Amino acid sequence: MKYPSKLIENVVESFSGLPGIGKKSAMRIALHLAGNPEIKSKKFAESLLAMSEHLKTCNECFSYSDSELCNICSNPHRDNFTLCIVESIRDLMAIEETQQYRGKYHVLNGLISPVDGIGPDKLNIHSLVNRINTHKINELIMAIRPCIEGDTTIFYINRQLENTSVKVSLIARGISFGSELEFADEFTLGRSIAERVPYQQNSH
Amino acid sequence: MKYPSKLIENVVESFSGLPGIGKKSAMRIALHLAGNPEIKSKKFAESLLAMSEHLKTCNECFSYSDSELCNICSNPHRDNFTLCIVESIRDLMAIEETQQYRGKYHVLNGLISPVDGIGPDKLNIHSLVNRINTHKINELIMAIRPCIEGDTTIFYINRQLENTSVKVSLIARGISFGSELEFADEFTLGRSIAERVPYQQNSH
């Protein structure tokens, strides 16, 4: 009997099952919320319940959505003719966070991986090809992480588009900002030299 | 508009207001829960709602409780005549986690700090003295962190008990397990030498 209250124990258990939260952090959070039950815990619980009951998948891009179309797909100010292809909704959100992209997305929901039994049919690729044809997409940006499964997926999608005029591009691969050359893998370092870009003042 | 769904955005906001959770972690957790809405989010929300609606304060020890008396105060297997005095419920839980203590607790809910305008009247000290007299407490263990406010509080409580026969003890202060002598403060290191204990085999 480690907790003076079963109510607190339940909250600690809920939190300690989440990614990146250990038991000590969970206890700290539960006590923090117990100190502000009326305001914080209630609003918190309501946001979770609303999500668990009403969250949908966007019919166009397969991201999470509040209705048939997500906030991004239904936004008239975004470029309708560019699609950014991502493996997961997490990657979509990371790109949104940069505020550098104003087109739309398409979430594959995984990468082709024969070893794990994931073929193209299990991913949102068929719907992507349909979407490209229906919406007259000009450019496809493959924002897929560099790995064998990623390269296979890009290769496969590109093959499906051979009869279309859509331009396919890849996000730049190279040395990350702030990282050390000596710790970069040979493949990335080699590629960053082979694909070097002209120096421009104020480009940093 | 960084999120494809307002429902997710609300959950991210709820999490990122918690101690020790940044925006990236909050996003990761929200997506984790969105992936298991039925099971996890619902149970989670219910545990939070139950806590916000039903959490009480124990009439005896001032810890959180599900009813008039907390699980510890109402446990007949715990030593009724020893009280461990703690600053906060968080400290109580940390001690419970060690499984080394089988007595009961008294939560002061702070320390005496004239600078911050916290006098003895704002803490659960009057009730402590009453409790000691009513329940014939034998020993008081001051599990208060070493600091000026802590020492002041211990001094004050000890003064209130001059006419009683209760024994007052302090938790041991010294060098923590795994820490380096060179980084210990002079006060702690000096005290750990002055209050050295006889070596016993198998005492580790």
mmCIF file of C-alpha atoms in Angstrom:
data_model
loop_
_atom_site.group_PDB
_atom_site.id
_atom_site.type_symbol
_atom_site.label_atom_id
_atom_site.label_comp_id
_atom_site.label_asym_id
_atom_site.label_seq_id
_atom_site.Cartn_x
_atom_site.Cartn_y
_atom_site.Cartn_z
ATOM 1 C CA MET A 1 0.000 0.000 0.000
ATOM 2 C CA LYS A 2 2.209 2.772 -1.280
ATOM 3 C CA TYR A 3 -0.439 5.416 -1.854
ATOM 4 C CA PRO A 4 -2.631 7.049 0.753
ATOM 5 C CA SER A 5 -5.397 7.234 -1.875
ATOM 6 C CA LYS A 6 -6.551 4.754 -4.522
ATOM 7 C CA LEU A 7 -7.788 7.686 -6.640
ATOM 8 C CA ILE A 8 -4.244 9.040 -6.852
ATOM 9 C CA GLU A 9 -2.836 5.579 -7.487
ATOM 10 C CA ASN A 10 -5.114 5.187 -10.536
ATOM 11 C CA VAL A 11 -3.957 8.507 -11.953
ATOM 12 C CA VAL A 12 -0.294 7.595 -11.348
ATOM 13 C CA GLU A 13 -0.883 4.311 -13.185
ATOM 14 C CA SER A 14 -2.520 6.087 -16.121
ATOM 15 C CA PHE A 15 0.430 8.428 -16.507
ATOM 16 C CA SER A 16 3.204 5.893 -15.979
ATOM 17 C CA GLY A 17 1.931 3.862 -18.946
ATOM 18 C CA LEU A 18 2.673 6.745 -21.334
ATOM 19 C CA PRO A 19 5.793 6.932 -23.527
ATOM 20 C CA GLY A 20 8.671 8.727 -21.818
ATOM 21 C CA ILE A 21 7.022 8.995 -18.376
ATOM 22 C CA GLY A 22 8.450 6.950 -15.513
ATOM 23 C CA LYS A 23 6.871 6.265 -12.149
ATOM 24 C CA LYS A 24 8.524 9.224 -10.392
ATOM 25 C CA SER A 25 7.343 11.689 -13.041
ATOM 26 C CA ALA A 26 3.875 10.144 -12.976
ATOM 27 C CA MET A 27 3.699 10.663 -9.206
ATOM 28 C CA ARG A 28 4.863 14.261 -9.553
ATOM 29 C CA ILE A 29 2.218 14.945 -12.214
ATOM 30 C CA ALA A 30 -0.583 13.250 -10.257
ATOM 31 C CA LEU A 31 0.183 15.365 -7.176
ATOM 32 C CA HIS A 32 0.351 18.485 -9.323
ATOM 33 C CA LEU A 33 -3.119 17.742 -10.716
ATOM 34 C CA ALA A 34 -4.477 16.745 -7.294
ATOM 35 C CA GLY A 35 -3.499 20.235 -6.127
ATOM 36 C CA ASN A 36 -5.685 21.837 -8.848
ATOM 37 C CA PRO A 37 -8.493 19.327 -9.246
ATOM 38 C CA GLU A 38 -11.301 21.622 -10.288
ATOM 39 C CA ILE A 39 -9.549 23.494 -13.043
ATOM 40 C CA LYS A 40 -6.807 21.305 -14.450
ATOM 41 C CA SER A 41 -7.898 17.701 -13.965
ATOM 42 C CA LYS A 42 -11.397 18.324 -15.233
ATOM 43 C CA LYS A 43 -10.314 20.185 -18.355
ATOM 44 C CA PHE A 44 -7.700 17.511 -18.905
ATOM 45 C CA ALA A 45 -10.208 14.671 -18.595
ATOM 46 C CA GLU A 46 -12.631 16.440 -20.902
ATOM 47 C CA SER A 47 -10.005 16.917 -23.621
ATOM 48 C CA LEU A 48 -9.141 13.205 -23.441
ATOM 49 C CA LEU A 49 -12.758 12.070 -23.530
ATOM 50 C CA ALA A 50 -13.537 14.359 -26.472
ATOM 51 C CA MET A 51 -10.581 12.933 -28.357
ATOM 52 C CA SER A 52 -11.448 9.320 -27.559
ATOM 53 C CA GLU A 53 -15.035 9.807 -28.704
ATOM 54 C CA HIS A 54 -14.844 12.141 -31.676
ATOM 55 C CA LEU A 55 -11.461 11.722 -33.367
ATOM 56 C CA LYS A 56 -11.757 10.753 -37.055
ATOM 57 C CA THR A 57 -9.393 10.065 -39.929
ATOM 58 C CA CYS A 58 -9.277 12.607 -42.756
ATOM 59 C CA ASN A 59 -10.784 11.173 -45.961
ATOM 60 C CA GLU A 60 -8.181 12.900 -48.110
ATOM 61 C CA CYS A 61 -4.815 12.709 -46.365
ATOM 62 C CA PHE A 62 -5.414 10.039 -43.661
ATOM 63 C CA SER A 63 -4.233 12.302 -40.866
ATOM 64 C CA TYR A 64 -6.312 12.637 -37.688
ATOM 65 C CA SER A 65 -9.231 14.976 -38.113
ATOM 66 C CA ASP A 66 -12.242 16.467 -36.313
ATOM 67 C CA SER A 67 -14.518 15.951 -39.341
ATOM 68 C CA GLU A 68 -14.502 14.379 -42.832
ATOM 69 C CA LEU A 69 -11.660 16.679 -43.904
ATOM 70 C CA CYS A 70 -8.840 17.756 -41.578
ATOM 71 C CA ASN A 71 -7.924 21.379 -40.842
ATOM 72 C CA ILE A 72 -5.140 21.250 -43.398
ATOM 73 C CA CYS A 73 -7.069 19.637 -46.273
ATOM 74 C CA SER A 74 -9.990 22.025 -45.802
ATOM 75 C CA ASN A 75 -7.819 25.147 -45.589
ATOM 76 C CA PRO A 76 -8.360 27.225 -48.764
ATOM 77 C CA HIS A 77 -5.073 29.115 -48.246
ATOM 78 C CA ARG A 78 -2.904 26.050 -48.721
ATOM 79 C CA ASP A 79 -1.386 25.011 -52.043
ATOM 80 C CA ASN A 80 -3.691 22.411 -53.584
ATOM 81 C CA PHE A 81 -1.215 21.090 -56.114
ATOM 82 C CA THR A 82 1.692 20.022 -53.914
ATOM 83 C CA LEU A 83 1.578 16.906 -51.730
ATOM 84 C CA CYS A 84 4.072 16.037 -49.053
ATOM 85 C CA ILE A 85 4.236 12.264 -48.520
ATOM 86 C CA VAL A 86 4.943 11.203 -44.919
ATOM 87 C CA GLU A 87 5.226 7.882 -43.137
ATOM 88 C CA SER A 88 3.160 8.931 -40.091
ATOM 89 C CA ILE A 89 1.048 11.682 -38.569
ATOM 90 C CA ARG A 90 3.951 12.327 -36.202
ATOM 91 C CA ASP A 91 6.145 13.260 -39.182
ATOM 92 C CA LEU A 92 3.350 15.470 -40.544
ATOM 93 C CA MET A 93 3.229 17.383 -37.259
ATOM 94 C CA ALA A 94 7.016 17.755 -37.163
ATOM 95 C CA ILE A 95 6.941 19.341 -40.635
ATOM 96 C CA GLU A 96 4.017 21.610 -39.676
ATOM 97 C CA GLU A 97 6.059 22.744 -36.693
ATOM 98 C CA THR A 98 8.745 24.132 -39.049
ATOM 99 C CA GLN A 99 6.171 26.438 -40.727
ATOM 100 C CA GLN A 100 8.110 26.016 -43.987
ATOM 101 C CA TYR A 101 5.533 24.087 -45.963
ATOM 102 C CA ARG A 102 2.228 25.419 -47.284
ATOM 103 C CA GLY A 103 1.006 22.511 -49.400
ATOM 104 C CA LYS A 104 -1.017 19.481 -48.323
ATOM 105 C CA TYR A 105 -0.052 16.030 -47.045
ATOM 106 C CA HIS A 106 -0.626 12.363 -47.621
ATOM 107 C CA VAL A 107 0.015 9.980 -44.728
ATOM 108 C CA LEU A 108 1.157 6.514 -45.887
ATOM 109 C CA ASN A 109 0.740 4.988 -42.427
ATOM 110 C CA GLY A 110 3.981 2.985 -42.654
ATOM 111 C CA LEU A 111 6.674 2.015 -45.158
ATOM 112 C CA ILE A 112 6.931 -1.012 -47.452
ATOM 113 C CA SER A 113 8.780 -3.718 -45.541
ATOM 114 C CA PRO A 114 8.560 -7.265 -46.941
ATOM 115 C CA VAL A 115 10.449 -8.597 -43.890
ATOM 116 C CA ASP A 116 7.643 -7.376 -41.617
ATOM 117 C CA GLY A 117 4.947 -8.470 -44.069
ATOM 118 C CA ILE A 118 4.006 -4.890 -45.001
ATOM 119 C CA GLY A 119 3.258 -4.723 -48.712
ATOM 120 C CA PRO A 120 2.017 -1.670 -50.684
ATOM 121 C CA ASP A 121 -1.603 -2.818 -50.190
ATOM 122 C CA LYS A 122 -1.391 -2.190 -46.444
ATOM 123 C CA LEU A 123 -0.395 1.449 -46.988
ATOM 124 C CA ASN A 124 -2.325 4.445 -48.320
ATOM 125 C CA ILE A 125 -0.664 4.236 -51.753
ATOM 126 C CA HIS A 126 -3.627 3.345 -53.934
ATOM 127 C CA SER A 127 -5.531 6.336 -52.578
ATOM 128 C CA LEU A 128 -2.459 8.513 -53.232
ATOM 129 C CA VAL A 129 -2.376 7.603 -56.931
ATOM 130 C CA ASN A 130 -6.116 8.300 -57.180
ATOM 131 C CA ARG A 131 -5.685 11.621 -55.441
ATOM 132 C CA ILE A 132 -2.863 12.684 -57.760
ATOM 133 C CA ASN A 133 -5.002 11.942 -60.816
ATOM 134 C CA THR A 134 -8.207 13.505 -59.484
ATOM 135 C CA HIS A 135 -6.712 16.675 -58.026
ATOM 136 C CA LYS A 136 -4.130 17.334 -60.756
ATOM 137 C CA ILE A 137 -1.211 17.373 -58.326
ATOM 138 C CA ASN A 138 1.972 19.003 -59.738
ATOM 139 C CA GLU A 139 4.590 17.952 -57.220
ATOM 140 C CA LEU A 140 5.131 15.173 -54.722
ATOM 141 C CA ILE A 141 7.669 15.829 -51.945
ATOM 142 C CA MET A 142 8.853 12.561 -50.424
ATOM 143 C CA ALA A 143 9.490 13.436 -46.766
ATOM 144 C CA ILE A 144 10.457 9.881 -45.907
ATOM 145 C CA ARG A 145 13.281 9.041 -43.508
ATOM 146 C CA PRO A 146 16.425 7.667 -45.157
ATOM 147 C CA CYS A 147 16.392 3.876 -44.724
ATOM 148 C CA ILE A 148 15.970 0.783 -46.884
ATOM 149 C CA GLU A 149 12.186 0.625 -46.342
ATOM 150 C CA GLY A 150 11.915 4.337 -47.121
ATOM 151 C CA ASP A 151 13.900 3.994 -50.345
ATOM 152 C CA THR A 152 11.817 0.966 -51.367
ATOM 153 C CA THR A 153 8.598 2.882 -50.753
ATOM 154 C CA ILE A 154 9.785 5.917 -52.734
ATOM 155 C CA PHE A 155 10.877 3.622 -55.593
ATOM 156 C CA TYR A 156 7.509 1.867 -55.604
ATOM 157 C CA ILE A 157 5.436 5.064 -55.562
ATOM 158 C CA ASN A 158 7.577 6.579 -58.294
ATOM 159 C CA ARG A 159 6.933 3.503 -60.485
ATOM 160 C CA GLN A 160 3.170 3.902 -60.009
ATOM 161 C CA LEU A 161 3.416 7.431 -61.391
ATOM 162 C CA GLU A 162 5.370 6.695 -64.550
ATOM 163 C CA ASN A 163 2.415 7.578 -66.772
ATOM 164 C CA THR A 164 1.681 10.891 -65.031
ATOM 165 C CA SER A 165 3.406 14.258 -65.339
ATOM 166 C CA VAL A 166 3.793 14.748 -61.573
ATOM 167 C CA LYS A 167 7.246 15.892 -60.460
ATOM 168 C CA VAL A 168 8.709 13.820 -57.600
ATOM 169 C CA SER A 169 11.284 15.328 -55.239
ATOM 170 C CA LEU A 170 13.017 14.173 -52.039
ATOM 171 C CA ILE A 171 13.732 16.172 -48.904
ATOM 172 C CA ALA A 172 17.448 17.074 -48.731
ATOM 173 C CA ARG A 173 19.647 14.581 -46.930
ATOM 174 C CA GLY A 174 22.876 15.723 -45.334
ATOM 175 C CA ILE A 175 24.544 16.770 -42.120
ATOM 176 C CA SER A 176 22.112 18.124 -39.506
ATOM 177 C CA PHE A 177 22.555 21.574 -38.014
ATOM 178 C CA GLY A 178 24.767 21.339 -34.927
ATOM 179 C CA SER A 179 26.047 17.811 -35.514
ATOM 180 C CA GLU A 180 29.715 16.797 -35.776
ATOM 181 C CA LEU A 181 31.144 15.573 -39.082
ATOM 182 C CA GLU A 182 33.218 12.912 -37.339
ATOM 183 C CA PHE A 183 30.105 11.237 -35.921
ATOM 184 C CA ALA A 184 28.089 11.269 -39.160
ATOM 185 C CA ASP A 185 27.767 7.899 -40.897
ATOM 186 C CA GLU A 186 29.895 7.418 -44.036
ATOM 187 C CA PHE A 187 26.879 7.194 -46.310
ATOM 188 C CA THR A 188 25.420 10.532 -45.203
ATOM 189 C CA LEU A 189 28.796 12.294 -45.191
ATOM 190 C CA GLY A 190 29.710 10.930 -48.637
ATOM 191 C CA ARG A 191 26.356 11.954 -50.043
ATOM 192 C CA SER A 192 26.582 15.442 -48.513
ATOM 193 C CA ILE A 193 29.846 15.970 -50.406
ATOM 194 C CA ALA A 194 28.601 14.498 -53.664
ATOM 195 C CA GLU A 195 25.441 16.633 -53.470
ATOM 196 C CA ARG A 196 27.112 19.822 -52.284
ATOM 197 C CA VAL A 197 25.315 23.131 -52.948
ATOM 198 C CA PRO A 198 26.780 26.514 -54.024
ATOM 199 C CA TYR A 199 27.652 28.813 -51.123
ATOM 200 C CA GLN A 200 25.387 31.837 -50.762
ATOM 201 C CA GLN A 201 25.873 34.663 -48.329
ATOM 202 C CA ASN A 202 23.028 34.923 -45.771
ATOM 203 C CA SER A 203 22.022 31.350 -46.515
ATOM 204 C CA HIS A 204 22.407 30.356 -42.878
ATOM 205 C CA MET B 1 -2.683 25.970 -37.685
ATOM 206 C CA LYS B 2 -0.129 23.390 -36.674
ATOM 207 C CA TYR B 3 -2.470 20.517 -35.899
ATOM 208 C CA PRO B 4 -4.711 18.705 -38.328
ATOM 209 C CA SER B 5 -7.226 18.253 -35.493
ATOM 210 C CA LYS B 6 -8.375 20.615 -32.742
ATOM 211 C CA LEU B 7 -9.165 17.575 -30.548
ATOM 212 C CA ILE B 8 -5.510 16.531 -30.651
ATOM 213 C CA GLU B 9 -4.383 20.117 -30.096
ATOM 214 C CA ASN B 10 -6.425 20.299 -26.872
ATOM 215 C CA VAL B 11 -4.862 17.095 -25.576
ATOM 216 C CA VAL B 12 -1.354 18.317 -26.470
ATOM 217 C CA GLU B 13 -2.087 21.542 -24.591
ATOM 218 C CA SER B 14 -3.315 19.637 -21.523
ATOM 219 C CA PHE B 15 -0.153 17.569 -21.393
ATOM 220 C CA SER B 16 2.321 20.336 -22.136
ATOM 221 C CA GLY B 17 1.126 22.253 -19.066
ATOM 222 C CA LEU B 18 2.307 19.454 -16.766
ATOM 223 C CA PRO B 19 5.591 19.543 -14.825
ATOM 224 C CA GLY B 20 8.476 18.016 -16.774
ATOM 225 C CA ILE B 21 6.594 17.594 -20.061
ATOM 226 C CA GLY B 22 7.602 19.743 -23.024
ATOM 227 C CA LYS B 23 5.709 20.280 -26.249
ATOM 228 C CA LYS B 24 7.462 17.475 -28.142
ATOM 229 C CA SER B 25 6.725 14.916 -25.424
ATOM 230 C CA ALA B 26 3.132 16.145 -25.209
ATOM 231 C CA MET B 27 2.713 15.606 -28.949
ATOM 232 C CA ARG B 28 4.199 12.126 -28.719
ATOM 233 C CA ILE B 29 1.849 11.205 -25.865
ATOM 234 C CA ALA B 30 -1.231 12.660 -27.576
ATOM 235 C CA LEU B 31 -0.528 10.626 -30.719
ATOM 236 C CA HIS B 32 0.081 7.519 -28.609
ATOM 237 C CA LEU B 33 -3.324 7.957 -26.945
ATOM 238 C CA ALA B 34 -5.031 8.840 -30.237
ATOM 239 C CA GLY B 35 -3.856 5.450 -31.514
ATOM 240 C CA ASN B 36 -5.655 3.643 -28.645
ATOM 241 C CA PRO B 37 -8.620 5.910 -27.982
ATOM 242 C CA GLU B 38 -11.134 3.368 -26.744
ATOM 243 C CA ILE B 39 -9.011 1.660 -24.127
ATOM 244 C CA LYS B 40 -6.374 4.088 -22.920
ATOM 245 C CA SER B 41 -7.828 7.576 -23.297
ATOM 246 C CA LYS B 42 -11.154 6.647 -21.765
ATOM 247 C CA LYS B 43 -9.671 4.912 -18.740
ATOM 248 C CA PHE B 44 -7.262 7.808 -18.399
ATOM 249 C CA ALA B 45 -10.016 10.413 -18.488
ATOM 250 C CA GLU B 46 -12.091 8.455 -16.002
ATOM 251 C CA SER B 47 -9.230 8.232 -13.494
ATOM 252 C CA LEU B 48 -8.714 11.995 -13.746
ATOM 253 C CA LEU B 49 -12.406 12.801 -13.372
ATOM 254 C CA ALA B 50 -12.743 10.477 -10.373
ATOM 255 C CA MET B 51 -9.780 12.163 -8.721
ATOM 256 C CA SER B 52 -11.025 15.689 -9.427
ATOM 257 C CA GLU B 53 -14.459 14.891 -8.008
ATOM 258 C CA HIS B 54 -13.828 12.611 -5.052
ATOM 259 C CA LEU B 55 -10.371 13.351 -3.648
ATOM 260 C CA LYS B 56 -10.452 14.317 0.050
ATOM 261 C CA THR B 57 -7.931 15.256 2.716
ATOM 262 C CA CYS B 58 -7.329 12.768 5.552
ATOM 263 C CA ASN B 59 -8.669 14.106 8.864
ATOM 264 C CA GLU B 60 -5.747 12.641 10.791
ATOM 265 C CA CYS B 61 -2.575 13.103 8.752
ATOM 266 C CA PHE B 62 -3.645 15.677 6.092
ATOM 267 C CA SER B 63 -2.514 13.502 3.216
ATOM 268 C CA TYR B 64 -4.824 12.941 0.234
ATOM 269 C CA SER B 65 -7.480 10.360 0.911
ATOM 270 C CA ASP B 66 -10.476 8.582 -0.618
ATOM 271 C CA SER B 67 -12.527 8.928 2.585
ATOM 272 C CA GLU B 68 -12.376 10.545 6.057
ATOM 273 C CA LEU B 69 -9.249 8.534 6.912
ATOM 274 C CA CYS B 70 -6.542 7.670 4.355
ATOM 275 C CA ASN B 71 -5.378 4.126 3.564
ATOM 276 C CA ILE B 72 -2.392 4.534 5.861
ATOM 277 C CA CYS B 73 -4.206 6.013 8.889
ATOM 278 C CA SER B 74 -6.946 3.364 8.688
ATOM 279 C CA ASN B 75 -4.508 0.447 8.308
ATOM 280 C CA PRO B 76 -4.580 -1.630 11.541
ATOM 281 C CA HIS B 77 -1.194 -3.221 10.742
ATOM 282 C CA ARG B 78 0.733 0.016 11.009
ATOM 283 C CA ASP B 79 2.436 1.227 14.169
ATOM 284 C CA ASN B 80 0.048 3.647 15.890
ATOM 285 C CA PHE B 81 2.615 5.212 18.193
ATOM 286 C CA THR B 82 5.199 6.509 15.730
ATOM 287 C CA LEU B 83 4.610 9.561 13.561
ATOM 288 C CA CYS B 84 6.773 10.622 10.665
ATOM 289 C CA ILE B 85 6.543 14.384 10.079
ATOM 290 C CA VAL B 86 6.837 15.446 6.455
ATOM 291 C CA GLU B 87 6.676 18.752 4.631
ATOM 292 C CA SER B 88 4.462 17.496 1.791
ATOM 293 C CA ILE B 89 2.464 14.552 0.469
ATOM 294 C CA ARG B 90 5.183 14.139 -2.139
ATOM 295 C CA ASP B 91 7.702 13.440 0.645
ATOM 296 C CA LEU B 92 5.256 11.010 2.266
ATOM 297 C CA MET B 93 5.020 9.054 -0.984
ATOM 298 C CA ALA B 94 8.792 9.018 -1.422
ATOM 299 C CA ILE B 95 9.158 7.471 2.047
ATOM 300 C CA GLU B 96 6.389 4.938 1.370
ATOM 301 C CA GLU B 97 8.248 3.965 -1.797
ATOM 302 C CA THR B 98 11.241 2.850 0.326
ATOM 303 C CA GLN B 99 9.044 0.341 2.233
ATOM 304 C CA GLN B 100 11.231 0.982 5.299
ATOM 305 C CA TYR B 101 8.665 2.704 7.490
ATOM 306 C CA ARG B 102 5.629 1.067 9.112
ATOM 307 C CA GLY B 103 4.339 3.894 11.309
ATOM 308 C CA LYS B 104 1.958 6.721 10.403
ATOM 309 C CA TYR B 105 2.498 10.226 9.022
ATOM 310 C CA HIS B 106 1.662 13.845 9.627
ATOM 311 C CA VAL B 107 1.822 16.239 6.680
ATOM 312 C CA LEU B 108 2.736 19.789 7.719
ATOM 313 C CA ASN B 109 1.897 21.248 4.303
ATOM 314 C CA GLY B 110 4.947 23.509 4.228
ATOM 315 C CA LEU B 111 7.746 24.782 6.466
ATOM 316 C CA ILE B 112 7.937 27.827 8.711
ATOM 317 C CA SER B 113 9.348 30.675 6.625
ATOM 318 C CA PRO B 114 8.949 34.203 8.004
ATOM 319 C CA VAL B 115 10.432 35.663 4.787
ATOM 320 C CA ASP B 116 7.542 34.160 2.783
ATOM 321 C CA GLY B 117 4.997 35.046 5.471
ATOM 322 C CA ILE B 118 4.464 31.412 6.508
ATOM 323 C CA GLY B 119 4.073 31.209 10.277
ATOM 324 C CA PRO B 120 3.298 28.105 12.379
ATOM 325 C CA ASP B 121 -0.432 28.923 12.193
ATOM 326 C CA LYS B 122 -0.516 28.259 8.462
ATOM 327 C CA LEU B 123 0.848 24.729 8.919
ATOM 328 C CA ASN B 124 -0.684 21.593 10.432
ATOM 329 C CA ILE B 125 1.254 21.973 13.699
ATOM 330 C CA HIS B 126 -1.579 22.663 16.139
ATOM 331 C CA SER B 127 -3.313 19.470 14.992
ATOM 332 C CA LEU B 128 -0.020 17.593 15.363
ATOM 333 C CA VAL B 129 0.304 18.556 19.023
ATOM 334 C CA ASN B 130 -3.325 17.532 19.617
ATOM 335 C CA ARG B 131 -2.737 14.246 17.860
ATOM 336 C CA ILE B 132 0.342 13.465 19.925
ATOM 337 C CA ASN B 133 -1.555 14.061 23.150
ATOM 338 C CA THR B 134 -4.711 12.201 22.134
ATOM 339 C CA HIS B 135 -3.064 9.158 20.569
ATOM 340 C CA LYS B 136 -0.201 8.767 23.054
ATOM 341 C CA ILE B 137 2.482 8.951 20.363
ATOM 342 C CA ASN B 138 5.902 7.629 21.497
ATOM 343 C CA GLU B 139 8.180 8.861 18.762
ATOM 344 C CA LEU B 140 8.256 11.647 16.190
ATOM 345 C CA ILE B 141 10.571 11.194 13.216
ATOM 346 C CA MET B 142 11.312 14.516 11.564
ATOM 347 C CA ALA B 143 11.715 13.660 7.885
ATOM 348 C CA ILE B 144 12.269 17.276 6.922
ATOM 349 C CA ARG B 145 14.790 18.332 4.279
ATOM 350 C CA PRO B 146 17.933 19.999 5.626
ATOM 351 C CA CYS B 147 17.513 23.751 5.175
ATOM 352 C CA ILE B 148 17.022 26.831 7.334
ATOM 353 C CA GLU B 149 13.206 26.660 7.142
ATOM 354 C CA GLY B 150 13.325 22.948 7.972
ATOM 355 C CA ASP B 151 15.548 23.494 10.994
ATOM 356 C CA THR B 152 13.312 26.347 12.180
ATOM 357 C CA THR B 153 10.230 24.146 11.867
ATOM 358 C CA ILE B 154 11.853 21.258 13.758
ATOM 359 C CA PHE B 155 12.983 23.664 16.484
ATOM 360 C CA TYR B 156 9.478 25.141 16.787
ATOM 361 C CA ILE B 157 7.711 21.762 16.950
ATOM 362 C CA ASN B 158 10.226 20.478 19.497
ATOM 363 C CA ARG B 159 9.500 23.517 21.697
ATOM 364 C CA GLN B 160 5.754 22.779 21.577
ATOM 365 C CA LEU B 161 6.438 19.302 22.939
ATOM 366 C CA GLU B 162 8.592 20.263 25.923
ATOM 367 C CA ASN B 163 5.949 19.137 28.404
ATOM 368 C CA THR B 164 5.364 15.778 26.745
ATOM 369 C CA SER B 165 7.397 12.587 26.920
ATOM 370 C CA VAL B 166 7.484 12.057 23.136
ATOM 371 C CA LYS B 167 10.906 11.215 21.711
ATOM 372 C CA VAL B 168 11.936 13.353 18.732
ATOM 373 C CA SER B 169 14.410 12.042 16.154
ATOM 374 C CA LEU B 170 15.743 13.295 12.825
ATOM 375 C CA ILE B 171 16.346 11.323 9.641
ATOM 376 C CA ALA B 172 20.095 10.739 9.116
ATOM 377 C CA ARG B 173 21.904 13.368 7.110
ATOM 378 C CA GLY B 174 25.066 12.506 5.208
ATOM 379 C CA ILE B 175 26.506 11.533 1.860
ATOM 380 C CA SER B 176 23.983 9.938 -0.496
ATOM 381 C CA PHE B 177 24.558 6.523 -2.004
ATOM 382 C CA GLY B 178 26.443 6.903 -5.304
ATOM 383 C CA SER B 179 27.459 10.548 -4.850
ATOM 384 C CA GLU B 180 31.040 11.873 -4.965
ATOM 385 C CA LEU B 181 32.663 13.254 -1.810
ATOM 386 C CA GLU B 182 34.350 16.051 -3.765
ATOM 387 C CA PHE B 183 30.972 17.447 -4.873
ATOM 388 C CA ALA B 184 29.291 17.293 -1.452
ATOM 389 C CA ASP B 185 28.851 20.639 0.297
ATOM 390 C CA GLU B 186 31.206 21.339 3.208
ATOM 391 C CA PHE B 187 28.430 21.332 5.767
ATOM 392 C CA THR B 188 27.146 17.877 4.831
ATOM 393 C CA LEU B 189 30.634 16.392 4.480
ATOM 394 C CA GLY B 190 31.787 17.852 7.826
ATOM 395 C CA ARG B 191 28.667 16.572 9.547
ATOM 396 C CA SER B 192 29.028 13.100 8.005
ATOM 397 C CA ILE B 193 32.488 12.846 9.571
ATOM 398 C CA ALA B 194 31.441 14.233 12.958
ATOM 399 C CA GLU B 195 28.464 11.855 13.081
ATOM 400 C CA ARG B 196 30.274 8.804 11.708
ATOM 401 C CA VAL B 197 28.823 5.374 12.544
ATOM 402 C CA PRO B 198 30.654 2.128 13.468
ATOM 403 C CA TYR B 199 31.439 -0.112 10.512
ATOM 404 C CA GLN B 200 29.428 -3.312 10.395
ATOM 405 C CA GLN B 201 29.952 -6.114 7.920
ATOM 406 C CA ASN B 202 26.930 -6.649 5.669
ATOM 407 C CA SER B 203 25.660 -3.198 6.506
ATOM 408 C CA HIS B 204 25.594 -2.223 2.826
#
